[in-house]
Amino acid sequence: MRKNMNHIVTIDGPAGAGKSSVAKDIARQLKYQYIDTGAMYRAMALQAMRKKIPIQNEKKLLTHLKSTKISFKNKKNINCIFVNGKEETQAIRSPEATHGSSAIAVHKGIRKMLVKKQQDMGRAGGVVMEGRDIGTVVFPQARFKFYLDASPLERARRRYKELKAKNMPANLNKIAASIKERDQRDSARQTSPLRPAADAVIIDTTPLSQKQVCQAILCHIDNVKKLMKKHETTDRHG
Ligand code: DC
């Protein structure tokens, strides 16, 4: 188990800090599996909306959502999510599911259920897991922890560009307001608030390209692995 922790990369940070594109790229380069935990909160919010369960009612949410099955499949380089066997990759990105995801994520019981699923998915190692509490709660023992941040305006701009590129409706002011609201909710909640793990490498991505962020992360991983190897050899030979 402890050895597997050397093969887990956690990437946390607020919305729009560049986590997804960086995490996908790192996973591709390390030949690890990419796991987007935000998609799991989004999937739960979508299910709640479809079943018309009020997002504030944790008891009802838990009763109706506890048997929800979530899985990921890589299709033509797109990370697709399946909820109870049905593909919901697009649906979980709607503004309603986005808003619902941070609202549902305040519930302790919902978090407990999803954290368990995430631990089951990553326990064997060979994963890059992205979210808000991966380095602090899901895998606090992981060897490689990163926390990406960027200025709120830059984060809003990135989301705007992303949506435009997908031909989805986008309004910069609305995106900025939604990011601000989610930041507030994600950071202020009682259970597992958004914050960097004490031993995470913090990267301000505001002035950096995706390639530069990936380089910084891979370089750090490489240096630590070299050091680990050196220690192993010294331990063996005294
Ligand atoms: O990463 P994202 O924007 O897709 O995440 C959607 C919401 O899910 C986010 O506002 C907070 C919540 N979330 C969380 O609380 N913990 C995680 N590990 C991942 C996401």
mmCIF file of C-alpha atoms and ligand atoms in Angstrom:
data_model
loop_
_atom_site.group_PDB
_atom_site.id
_atom_site.type_symbol
_atom_site.label_atom_id
_atom_site.label_comp_id
_atom_site.label_asym_id
_atom_site.label_seq_id
_atom_site.Cartn_x
_atom_site.Cartn_y
_atom_site.Cartn_z
ATOM 1 C CA MET A 1 0.000 0.000 0.000
ATOM 2 C CA ARG A 2 2.742 2.471 1.000
ATOM 3 C CA LYS A 3 4.605 1.755 -2.230
ATOM 4 C CA ASN A 4 1.479 2.524 -4.255
ATOM 5 C CA MET A 5 1.510 6.022 -2.756
ATOM 6 C CA ASN A 6 4.689 6.672 -4.793
ATOM 7 C CA HIS A 7 2.523 6.259 -7.877
ATOM 8 C CA ILE A 8 -0.259 8.667 -7.012
ATOM 9 C CA VAL A 9 -0.199 12.260 -8.224
ATOM 10 C CA THR A 10 -2.763 14.593 -6.661
ATOM 11 C CA ILE A 11 -3.709 17.895 -8.270
ATOM 12 C CA ASP A 12 -5.964 20.233 -6.295
ATOM 13 C CA GLY A 13 -7.008 23.843 -6.693
ATOM 14 C CA PRO A 14 -9.921 26.163 -7.420
ATOM 15 C CA ALA A 15 -12.074 26.192 -10.566
ATOM 16 C CA GLY A 16 -10.269 27.345 -13.677
ATOM 17 C CA ALA A 17 -6.731 27.036 -12.303
ATOM 18 C CA GLY A 18 -5.852 24.708 -15.178
ATOM 19 C CA LYS A 19 -6.076 21.429 -13.248
ATOM 20 C CA SER A 20 -7.937 19.357 -15.846
ATOM 21 C CA SER A 21 -5.767 19.998 -18.878
ATOM 22 C CA VAL A 22 -2.587 19.690 -16.823
ATOM 23 C CA ALA A 23 -3.740 16.526 -15.016
ATOM 24 C CA LYS A 24 -4.729 14.880 -18.329
ATOM 25 C CA ASP A 25 -1.375 15.727 -19.870
ATOM 26 C CA ILE A 26 0.597 14.488 -16.852
ATOM 27 C CA ALA A 27 -1.415 11.240 -16.843
ATOM 28 C CA ARG A 28 -0.695 10.738 -20.551
ATOM 29 C CA GLN A 29 3.024 11.333 -20.098
ATOM 30 C CA LEU A 30 3.334 9.075 -17.054
ATOM 31 C CA LYS A 31 0.971 6.495 -18.605
ATOM 32 C CA TYR A 32 -1.252 6.771 -15.531
ATOM 33 C CA GLN A 33 -5.040 6.846 -15.349
ATOM 34 C CA TYR A 34 -6.630 10.285 -15.116
ATOM 35 C CA ILE A 35 -9.455 10.645 -12.578
ATOM 36 C CA ASP A 36 -11.574 13.791 -12.464
ATOM 37 C CA THR A 37 -13.290 13.837 -9.056
ATOM 38 C CA GLY A 38 -15.157 17.074 -9.836
ATOM 39 C CA ALA A 39 -17.016 15.098 -12.500
ATOM 40 C CA MET A 40 -18.244 12.769 -9.737
ATOM 41 C CA TYR A 41 -19.748 15.650 -7.711
ATOM 42 C CA ARG A 42 -21.252 16.988 -10.926
ATOM 43 C CA ALA A 43 -22.751 13.549 -11.677
ATOM 44 C CA MET A 44 -24.373 13.439 -8.232
ATOM 45 C CA ALA A 45 -25.803 16.931 -8.691
ATOM 46 C CA LEU A 46 -27.192 15.939 -12.092
ATOM 47 C CA GLN A 47 -28.842 12.832 -10.649
ATOM 48 C CA ALA A 48 -30.345 14.890 -7.814
ATOM 49 C CA MET A 49 -31.768 17.395 -10.311
ATOM 50 C CA ARG A 50 -33.211 14.641 -12.504
ATOM 51 C CA LYS A 51 -34.815 12.939 -9.494
ATOM 52 C CA LYS A 52 -36.018 16.343 -8.261
ATOM 53 C CA ILE A 53 -34.340 15.949 -4.867
ATOM 54 C CA PRO A 54 -33.687 19.310 -3.201
ATOM 55 C CA ILE A 55 -29.906 19.804 -3.144
ATOM 56 C CA GLN A 56 -30.087 20.987 0.508
ATOM 57 C CA ASN A 57 -31.730 17.772 1.722
ATOM 58 C CA GLU A 58 -28.756 15.564 2.508
ATOM 59 C CA LYS A 59 -30.834 12.760 4.006
ATOM 60 C CA LYS A 60 -32.938 12.370 0.864
ATOM 61 C CA LEU A 61 -29.887 12.773 -1.360
ATOM 62 C CA LEU A 62 -28.107 9.947 0.440
ATOM 63 C CA THR A 63 -31.126 7.637 0.295
ATOM 64 C CA HIS A 64 -31.605 8.158 -3.429
ATOM 65 C CA LEU A 65 -28.011 8.485 -4.573
ATOM 66 C CA LYS A 66 -26.171 5.863 -2.552
ATOM 67 C CA SER A 67 -26.493 3.199 -5.242
ATOM 68 C CA THR A 68 -25.394 5.525 -8.083
ATOM 69 C CA LYS A 69 -22.681 3.899 -10.184
ATOM 70 C CA ILE A 70 -20.051 6.190 -11.673
ATOM 71 C CA SER A 71 -17.395 5.068 -14.125
ATOM 72 C CA PHE A 72 -14.959 6.654 -16.562
ATOM 73 C CA LYS A 73 -13.925 5.535 -20.023
ATOM 74 C CA ASN A 74 -11.405 7.120 -22.343
ATOM 75 C CA LYS A 75 -12.953 7.497 -25.801
ATOM 76 C CA LYS A 76 -10.774 9.048 -28.503
ATOM 77 C CA ASN A 77 -8.799 10.941 -25.861
ATOM 78 C CA ILE A 78 -11.951 12.294 -24.239
ATOM 79 C CA ASN A 79 -12.538 11.388 -20.627
ATOM 80 C CA CYS A 80 -16.164 10.192 -20.672
ATOM 81 C CA ILE A 81 -18.287 9.713 -17.579
ATOM 82 C CA PHE A 82 -21.025 7.111 -17.221
ATOM 83 C CA VAL A 83 -23.687 7.398 -14.555
ATOM 84 C CA ASN A 84 -25.596 4.162 -13.965
ATOM 85 C CA GLY A 85 -24.345 3.021 -17.366
ATOM 86 C CA LYS A 86 -25.505 6.112 -19.293
ATOM 87 C CA GLU A 87 -23.014 8.540 -20.758
ATOM 88 C CA GLU A 88 -23.352 12.028 -19.213
ATOM 89 C CA THR A 89 -20.086 13.670 -20.330
ATOM 90 C CA GLN A 90 -21.819 16.767 -21.748
ATOM 91 C CA ALA A 91 -24.725 16.961 -19.306
ATOM 92 C CA ILE A 92 -22.518 17.294 -16.215
ATOM 93 C CA ARG A 93 -20.977 20.487 -17.695
ATOM 94 C CA SER A 94 -24.275 22.424 -17.833
ATOM 95 C CA PRO A 95 -24.425 25.618 -15.698
ATOM 96 C CA GLU A 96 -27.073 23.955 -13.497
ATOM 97 C CA ALA A 97 -24.910 20.892 -12.800
ATOM 98 C CA THR A 98 -21.912 23.182 -12.225
ATOM 99 C CA HIS A 99 -23.815 25.194 -9.646
ATOM 100 C CA GLY A 100 -25.325 22.052 -8.103
ATOM 101 C CA SER A 101 -21.949 20.334 -7.811
ATOM 102 C CA SER A 102 -20.492 22.806 -5.331
ATOM 103 C CA ALA A 103 -23.810 22.893 -3.442
ATOM 104 C CA ILE A 104 -23.951 19.098 -3.110
ATOM 105 C CA ALA A 105 -20.248 18.992 -2.192
ATOM 106 C CA VAL A 106 -20.884 20.706 1.177
ATOM 107 C CA HIS A 107 -22.639 17.579 2.520
ATOM 108 C CA LYS A 108 -20.470 15.409 4.750
ATOM 109 C CA GLY A 109 -22.290 12.170 3.861
ATOM 110 C CA ILE A 110 -22.054 12.784 0.106
ATOM 111 C CA ARG A 111 -18.335 13.539 0.451
ATOM 112 C CA LYS A 112 -17.762 10.392 2.520
ATOM 113 C CA MET A 113 -19.443 8.284 -0.150
ATOM 114 C CA LEU A 114 -17.461 9.845 -3.024
ATOM 115 C CA VAL A 115 -14.141 9.855 -1.155
ATOM 116 C CA LYS A 116 -14.549 6.084 -0.614
ATOM 117 C CA LYS A 117 -15.177 5.577 -4.362
ATOM 118 C CA GLN A 118 -12.137 7.724 -5.187
ATOM 119 C CA GLN A 119 -9.925 5.777 -2.784
ATOM 120 C CA ASP A 120 -11.107 2.507 -4.331
ATOM 121 C CA MET A 121 -10.306 3.827 -7.811
ATOM 122 C CA GLY A 122 -6.810 5.040 -6.920
ATOM 123 C CA ARG A 123 -5.607 2.703 -4.206
ATOM 124 C CA ALA A 124 -3.549 0.511 -6.557
ATOM 125 C CA GLY A 125 -1.570 3.537 -7.777
ATOM 126 C CA GLY A 126 -0.834 4.647 -11.322
ATOM 127 C CA VAL A 127 -3.286 7.538 -11.141
ATOM 128 C CA VAL A 128 -3.367 11.286 -11.508
ATOM 129 C CA MET A 129 -6.357 12.428 -9.462
ATOM 130 C CA GLU A 130 -7.715 15.929 -9.722
ATOM 131 C CA GLY A 131 -10.059 17.759 -7.311
ATOM 132 C CA ARG A 132 -10.241 19.920 -4.203
ATOM 133 C CA ASP A 133 -9.336 17.561 -1.357
ATOM 134 C CA ILE A 134 -7.256 14.838 -2.970
ATOM 135 C CA GLY A 135 -3.981 15.742 -1.267
ATOM 136 C CA THR A 136 -5.641 16.578 2.052
ATOM 137 C CA VAL A 137 -8.332 13.895 2.461
ATOM 138 C CA VAL A 138 -8.527 11.296 -0.321
ATOM 139 C CA PHE A 139 -4.811 10.420 -0.502
ATOM 140 C CA PRO A 140 -2.989 12.372 2.235
ATOM 141 C CA GLN A 141 -0.117 9.843 1.952
ATOM 142 C CA ALA A 142 0.413 10.381 -1.788
ATOM 143 C CA ARG A 143 4.026 11.113 -2.672
ATOM 144 C CA PHE A 144 3.332 13.759 -5.314
ATOM 145 C CA LYS A 145 0.960 16.565 -4.402
ATOM 146 C CA PHE A 146 0.362 19.746 -6.338
ATOM 147 C CA TYR A 147 -1.913 22.705 -5.767
ATOM 148 C CA LEU A 148 -2.594 24.904 -8.779
ATOM 149 C CA ASP A 149 -3.912 28.428 -8.403
ATOM 150 C CA ALA A 150 -4.382 31.485 -10.638
ATOM 151 C CA SER A 151 -5.894 34.940 -10.321
ATOM 152 C CA PRO A 152 -9.738 34.967 -10.418
ATOM 153 C CA LEU A 153 -9.776 37.016 -13.636
ATOM 154 C CA GLU A 154 -7.383 34.661 -15.411
ATOM 155 C CA ARG A 155 -9.447 31.669 -14.273
ATOM 156 C CA ALA A 156 -12.642 33.252 -15.607
ATOM 157 C CA ARG A 157 -10.908 34.013 -18.919
ATOM 158 C CA ARG A 158 -9.760 30.408 -19.277
ATOM 159 C CA ARG A 159 -13.275 29.036 -18.641
ATOM 160 C CA TYR A 160 -14.654 31.535 -21.164
ATOM 161 C CA LYS A 161 -12.170 30.376 -23.833
ATOM 162 C CA GLU A 162 -12.893 26.719 -23.057
ATOM 163 C CA LEU A 163 -16.638 27.184 -23.515
ATOM 164 C CA LYS A 164 -16.192 29.242 -26.684
ATOM 165 C CA ALA A 165 -13.947 26.538 -28.121
ATOM 166 C CA LYS A 166 -16.730 24.018 -27.502
ATOM 167 C CA ASN A 167 -19.302 26.349 -29.098
ATOM 168 C CA MET A 168 -21.115 26.608 -25.788
ATOM 169 C CA PRO A 169 -22.759 29.862 -24.600
ATOM 170 C CA ALA A 170 -20.305 31.989 -22.585
ATOM 171 C CA ASN A 171 -20.425 35.345 -20.810
ATOM 172 C CA LEU A 172 -17.243 36.489 -19.045
ATOM 173 C CA ASN A 173 -19.008 38.433 -16.264
ATOM 174 C CA LYS A 174 -21.338 35.553 -15.485
ATOM 175 C CA ILE A 175 -18.447 33.082 -15.445
ATOM 176 C CA ALA A 176 -16.449 35.359 -13.103
ATOM 177 C CA ALA A 177 -19.438 35.624 -10.740
ATOM 178 C CA SER A 178 -20.031 31.857 -10.790
ATOM 179 C CA ILE A 179 -16.334 31.152 -10.094
ATOM 180 C CA LYS A 180 -16.387 33.631 -7.197
ATOM 181 C CA GLU A 181 -19.466 31.969 -5.721
ATOM 182 C CA ARG A 182 -17.964 28.486 -6.062
ATOM 183 C CA ASP A 183 -14.612 29.594 -4.609
ATOM 184 C CA GLN A 184 -16.453 30.955 -1.619
ATOM 185 C CA ARG A 185 -18.549 27.813 -1.102
ATOM 186 C CA ASP A 186 -15.669 25.375 -1.735
ATOM 187 C CA SER A 187 -13.326 27.211 0.648
ATOM 188 C CA ALA A 188 -15.817 28.000 3.410
ATOM 189 C CA ARG A 189 -17.504 24.602 3.792
ATOM 190 C CA GLN A 190 -16.931 22.755 7.056
ATOM 191 C CA THR A 191 -16.024 19.374 5.613
ATOM 192 C CA SER A 192 -12.794 19.191 3.584
ATOM 193 C CA PRO A 193 -12.621 22.824 2.513
ATOM 194 C CA LEU A 194 -10.464 23.719 -0.467
ATOM 195 C CA ARG A 195 -6.924 24.319 0.765
ATOM 196 C CA PRO A 196 -3.447 23.128 -0.168
ATOM 197 C CA ALA A 197 -2.008 20.158 1.720
ATOM 198 C CA ALA A 198 0.885 21.227 3.949
ATOM 199 C CA ASP A 199 3.275 19.201 1.787
ATOM 200 C CA ALA A 200 1.847 20.180 -1.624
ATOM 201 C CA VAL A 201 3.901 22.023 -4.222
ATOM 202 C CA ILE A 202 1.957 25.237 -4.912
ATOM 203 C CA ILE A 203 2.081 26.600 -8.463
ATOM 204 C CA ASP A 204 0.642 29.957 -9.478
ATOM 205 C CA THR A 205 -0.322 29.248 -13.074
ATOM 206 C CA THR A 206 -1.426 32.840 -13.887
ATOM 207 C CA PRO A 207 1.600 33.679 -16.051
ATOM 208 C CA LEU A 208 2.300 30.117 -17.215
ATOM 209 C CA SER A 209 1.248 28.083 -20.225
ATOM 210 C CA GLN A 210 -0.135 24.571 -19.782
ATOM 211 C CA LYS A 211 3.147 23.219 -21.153
ATOM 212 C CA GLN A 212 5.173 25.173 -18.575
ATOM 213 C CA VAL A 213 3.011 23.922 -15.696
ATOM 214 C CA CYS A 214 3.364 20.322 -16.912
ATOM 215 C CA GLN A 215 7.110 20.741 -17.239
ATOM 216 C CA ALA A 216 7.364 22.071 -13.681
ATOM 217 C CA ILE A 217 5.334 19.147 -12.320
ATOM 218 C CA LEU A 218 7.178 16.460 -14.287
ATOM 219 C CA CYS A 219 10.535 17.980 -13.366
ATOM 220 C CA HIS A 220 9.612 17.884 -9.663
ATOM 221 C CA ILE A 221 8.412 14.263 -9.916
ATOM 222 C CA ASP A 222 11.587 13.279 -11.734
ATOM 223 C CA ASN A 223 13.851 14.946 -9.158
ATOM 224 C CA VAL A 224 12.063 13.312 -6.239
ATOM 225 C CA LYS A 225 12.206 9.887 -7.938
ATOM 226 C CA LYS A 226 15.959 10.291 -8.494
ATOM 227 C CA LEU A 227 16.427 11.179 -4.826
ATOM 228 C CA MET A 228 14.331 8.194 -3.752
ATOM 229 C CA LYS A 229 16.458 5.893 -5.910
ATOM 230 C CA LYS A 230 19.645 7.361 -4.470
ATOM 231 C CA HIS A 231 18.403 6.779 -0.916
ATOM 232 C CA GLU A 232 17.401 3.218 -1.780
ATOM 233 C CA THR A 233 20.890 2.495 -3.132
ATOM 234 C CA THR A 234 22.593 4.105 -0.114
ATOM 235 C CA ASP A 235 20.356 2.131 2.280
ATOM 236 C CA ARG A 236 21.180 -1.112 0.468
ATOM 237 C CA HIS A 237 24.929 -0.548 0.381
ATOM 238 C CA GLY A 238 25.199 1.165 3.779
HETATM 239 O O1 DC B 1 -13.509 20.517 -10.639
HETATM 240 P P1 DC B 1 -14.961 20.888 -10.950
HETATM 241 O O2 DC B 1 -15.157 22.334 -11.220
HETATM 242 O O3 DC B 1 -15.535 20.015 -12.006
HETATM 243 O O4 DC B 1 -15.749 20.550 -9.582
HETATM 244 C C1 DC B 1 -17.118 20.781 -9.432
HETATM 245 C C2 DC B 1 -17.441 21.030 -7.955
HETATM 246 O O5 DC B 1 -17.273 19.832 -7.212
HETATM 247 C C3 DC B 1 -16.580 22.078 -7.257
HETATM 248 O O6 DC B 1 -17.198 23.352 -7.227
HETATM 249 C C4 DC B 1 -16.413 21.557 -5.870
HETATM 250 C C5 DC B 1 -16.715 20.099 -5.939
HETATM 251 N N1 DC B 1 -15.547 19.244 -5.726
HETATM 252 C C6 DC B 1 -15.212 18.963 -4.430
HETATM 253 O O7 DC B 1 -15.812 19.499 -3.494
HETATM 254 N N2 DC B 1 -14.211 18.079 -4.173
HETATM 255 C C7 DC B 1 -13.521 17.509 -5.176
HETATM 256 N N3 DC B 1 -12.555 16.628 -4.891
HETATM 257 C C8 DC B 1 -13.833 17.826 -6.515
HETATM 258 C C9 DC B 1 -14.850 18.724 -6.748
#
